[in-house]
JSON list of C-alpha atoms in Angstrom, two decimals:
[
{"chain": "A", "resi": 1, "resn": "MET", "atom": "CA", "xyz": [114.66, 76.00, 126.98]},
{"chain": "A", "resi": 2, "resn": "VAL", "atom": "CA", "xyz": [115.99, 77.82, 123.65]},
{"chain": "A", "resi": 3, "resn": "ASN", "atom": "CA", "xyz": [113.31, 78.16, 120.37]},
{"chain": "A", "resi": 4, "resn": "GLN", "atom": "CA", "xyz": [113.62, 78.43, 117.29]},
{"chain": "A", "resi": 5, "resn": "TYR", "atom": "CA", "xyz": [113.23, 82.18, 117.14]},
{"chain": "A", "resi": 6, "resn": "ASP", "atom": "CA", "xyz": [117.20, 82.02, 119.15]},
{"chain": "A", "resi": 7, "resn": "PHE", "atom": "CA", "xyz": [119.06, 80.13, 116.60]},
{"chain": "A", "resi": 8, "resn": "MET", "atom": "CA", "xyz": [119.37, 83.20, 114.04]},
{"chain": "A", "resi": 9, "resn": "THR", "atom": "CA", "xyz": [119.89, 86.16, 117.25]},
{"chain": "A", "resi": 10, "resn": "THR", "atom": "CA", "xyz": [122.60, 83.81, 118.70]},
{"chain": "A", "resi": 11, "resn": "LEU", "atom": "CA", "xyz": [124.45, 83.20, 115.72]},
{"chain": "A", "resi": 12, "resn": "LEU", "atom": "CA", "xyz": [124.47, 87.23, 114.87]},
{"chain": "A", "resi": 13, "resn": "ASP", "atom": "CA", "xyz": [125.51, 87.76, 118.57]},
{"chain": "A", "resi": 14, "resn": "TYR", "atom": "CA", "xyz": [128.58, 85.28, 118.12]},
{"chain": "A", "resi": 15, "resn": "ILE", "atom": "CA", "xyz": [129.56, 86.71, 115.42]},
{"chain": "A", "resi": 16, "resn": "GLY", "atom": "CA", "xyz": [129.30, 90.52, 116.86]},
{"chain": "A", "resi": 17, "resn": "LEU", "atom": "CA", "xyz": [126.21, 91.88, 114.64]},
{"chain": "A", "resi": 18, "resn": "ASN", "atom": "CA", "xyz": [123.68, 91.45, 117.16]},
{"chain": "A", "resi": 19, "resn": "ASN", "atom": "CA", "xyz": [121.64, 95.16, 117.26]},
{"chain": "A", "resi": 20, "resn": "ASN", "atom": "CA", "xyz": [118.96, 94.71, 119.88]},
{"chain": "A", "resi": 21, "resn": "GLU", "atom": "CA", "xyz": [117.99, 98.35, 119.22]},
{"chain": "A", "resi": 22, "resn": "ASP", "atom": "CA", "xyz": [116.90, 96.48, 115.35]},
{"chain": "A", "resi": 23, "resn": "ASN", "atom": "CA", "xyz": [116.64, 93.61, 115.86]},
{"chain": "A", "resi": 24, "resn": "LEU", "atom": "CA", "xyz": [112.67, 92.40, 115.75]},
{"chain": "A", "resi": 25, "resn": "SER", "atom": "CA", "xyz": [112.82, 88.83, 115.99]},
{"chain": "A", "resi": 26, "resn": "PRO", "atom": "CA", "xyz": [111.35, 86.78, 118.84]},
{"chain": "A", "resi": 27, "resn": "GLY", "atom": "CA", "xyz": [115.08, 85.37, 119.68]},
{"chain": "A", "resi": 28, "resn": "ARG", "atom": "CA", "xyz": [116.91, 85.90, 122.19]},
{"chain": "A", "resi": 29, "resn": "SER", "atom": "CA", "xyz": [120.56, 84.93, 122.82]},
{"chain": "A", "resi": 30, "resn": "PHE", "atom": "CA", "xyz": [122.00, 81.41, 124.13]},
{"chain": "A", "resi": 31, "resn": "THR", "atom": "CA", "xyz": [125.50, 82.36, 123.71]},
{"chain": "A", "resi": 32, "resn": "ASN", "atom": "CA", "xyz": [125.42, 82.63, 127.87]},
{"chain": "A", "resi": 33, "resn": "VAL", "atom": "CA", "xyz": [124.56, 79.37, 127.40]},
{"chain": "A", "resi": 34, "resn": "LEU", "atom": "CA", "xyz": [126.94, 78.08, 124.68]},
{"chain": "A", "resi": 35, "resn": "PHE", "atom": "CA", "xyz": [130.43, 79.63, 126.81]},
{"chain": "A", "resi": 36, "resn": "GLU", "atom": "CA", "xyz": [128.83, 78.38, 129.88]},
{"chain": "A", "resi": 37, "resn": "GLN", "atom": "CA", "xyz": [127.94, 82.02, 131.52]},
{"chain": "A", "resi": 38, "resn": "TYR", "atom": "CA", "xyz": [125.12, 81.79, 133.25]},
{"chain": "A", "resi": 39, "resn": "ASN", "atom": "CA", "xyz": [124.27, 85.25, 134.90]},
{"chain": "A", "resi": 40, "resn": "GLU", "atom": "CA", "xyz": [120.84, 85.59, 133.76]},
{"chain": "A", "resi": 41, "resn": "VAL", "atom": "CA", "xyz": [117.49, 83.10, 133.52]},
{"chain": "A", "resi": 42, "resn": "GLN", "atom": "CA", "xyz": [114.72, 82.85, 130.74]},
{"chain": "A", "resi": 43, "resn": "ASP", "atom": "CA", "xyz": [111.44, 83.20, 133.54]},
{"chain": "A", "resi": 44, "resn": "GLU", "atom": "CA", "xyz": [109.97, 83.93, 130.50]},
{"chain": "A", "resi": 45, "resn": "VAL", "atom": "CA", "xyz": [108.88, 81.29, 128.11]},
{"chain": "A", "resi": 46, "resn": "VAL", "atom": "CA", "xyz": [105.85, 80.51, 125.97]},
{"chain": "A", "resi": 47, "resn": "ILE", "atom": "CA", "xyz": [105.66, 78.38, 123.26]},
{"chain": "A", "resi": 48, "resn": "PHE", "atom": "CA", "xyz": [103.11, 78.60, 120.60]},
{"chain": "A", "resi": 49, "resn": "ASP", "atom": "CA", "xyz": [102.93, 76.18, 117.87]},
{"chain": "A", "resi": 50, "resn": "GLU", "atom": "CA", "xyz": [100.09, 75.16, 115.15]},
{"chain": "A", "resi": 51, "resn": "TYR", "atom": "CA", "xyz": [99.80, 71.35, 113.66]},
{"chain": "A", "resi": 52, "resn": "GLY", "atom": "CA", "xyz": [96.77, 71.18, 110.90]},
{"chain": "A", "resi": 53, "resn": "PRO", "atom": "CA", "xyz": [93.63, 72.09, 111.94]},
{"chain": "A", "resi": 54, "resn": "MET", "atom": "CA", "xyz": [95.07, 72.81, 116.21]},
{"chain": "A", "resi": 55, "resn": "ARG", "atom": "CA", "xyz": [96.71, 76.30, 117.20]},
{"chain": "A", "resi": 56, "resn": "MET", "atom": "CA", "xyz": [98.50, 75.78, 120.69]},
{"chain": "A", "resi": 57, "resn": "ILE", "atom": "CA", "xyz": [100.43, 77.92, 123.32]},
{"chain": "A", "resi": 58, "resn": "ARG", "atom": "CA", "xyz": [101.45, 76.85, 126.75]},
{"chain": "A", "resi": 59, "resn": "ASP", "atom": "CA", "xyz": [103.61, 78.14, 129.67]},
{"chain": "A", "resi": 60, "resn": "TYR", "atom": "CA", "xyz": [105.58, 76.33, 132.02]},
{"chain": "A", "resi": 61, "resn": "GLU", "atom": "CA", "xyz": [102.05, 75.26, 134.23]},
{"chain": "A", "resi": 62, "resn": "TRP", "atom": "CA", "xyz": [99.18, 75.50, 131.77]},
{"chain": "A", "resi": 63, "resn": "LYS", "atom": "CA", "xyz": [99.20, 73.77, 127.86]},
{"chain": "A", "resi": 64, "resn": "TYR", "atom": "CA", "xyz": [96.35, 75.55, 125.72]},
{"chain": "A", "resi": 65, "resn": "ILE", "atom": "CA", "xyz": [94.97, 73.89, 122.83]},
{"chain": "A", "resi": 66, "resn": "HIS", "atom": "CA", "xyz": [92.08, 75.26, 120.34]},
{"chain": "A", "resi": 67, "resn": "ARG", "atom": "CA", "xyz": [90.82, 72.94, 117.13]},
{"chain": "A", "resi": 68, "resn": "TYR", "atom": "CA", "xyz": [88.70, 74.02, 114.21]},
{"chain": "A", "resi": 69, "resn": "PRO", "atom": "CA", "xyz": [86.44, 71.83, 112.45]},
{"chain": "A", "resi": 70, "resn": "TYR", "atom": "CA", "xyz": [87.66, 70.14, 110.41]},
{"chain": "A", "resi": 71, "resn": "SER", "atom": "CA", "xyz": [85.46, 71.02, 107.92]},
{"chain": "A", "resi": 72, "resn": "LEU", "atom": "CA", "xyz": [86.48, 74.62, 108.32]},
{"chain": "A", "resi": 73, "resn": "PRO", "atom": "CA", "xyz": [89.42, 74.95, 105.92]},
{"chain": "A", "resi": 74, "resn": "ARG", "atom": "CA", "xyz": [87.36, 73.94, 103.01]},
{"chain": "A", "resi": 75, "resn": "THR", "atom": "CA", "xyz": [84.40, 76.39, 103.78]},
{"chain": "A", "resi": 76, "resn": "ILE", "atom": "CA", "xyz": [87.13, 79.08, 103.75]},
{"chain": "A", "resi": 77, "resn": "SER", "atom": "CA", "xyz": [88.02, 77.71, 100.15]},
{"chain": "A", "resi": 78, "resn": "LYS", "atom": "CA", "xyz": [85.40, 77.44, 98.34]},
{"chain": "A", "resi": 79, "resn": "ARG", "atom": "CA", "xyz": [83.94, 81.47, 99.64]},
{"chain": "A", "resi": 80, "resn": "SER", "atom": "CA", "xyz": [86.94, 82.86, 98.35]}
]
């Protein structure tokens, strides 16, 4: 599975500028997939998404969706 975070890490790895010690990105390079060198399997995949008043996180087995009340964003903006 490839995430949007993986594109910059892959690009830097492909052009030889990937320095894993200084890389603070959560992405992982998928250049081995591009060149069909499957010597490592990524067994930990977590997906996080936010859509409107919902926040979601999932892994291979489970998906958790937290729905905020619809009035919550309006309440917060009135206080500030």
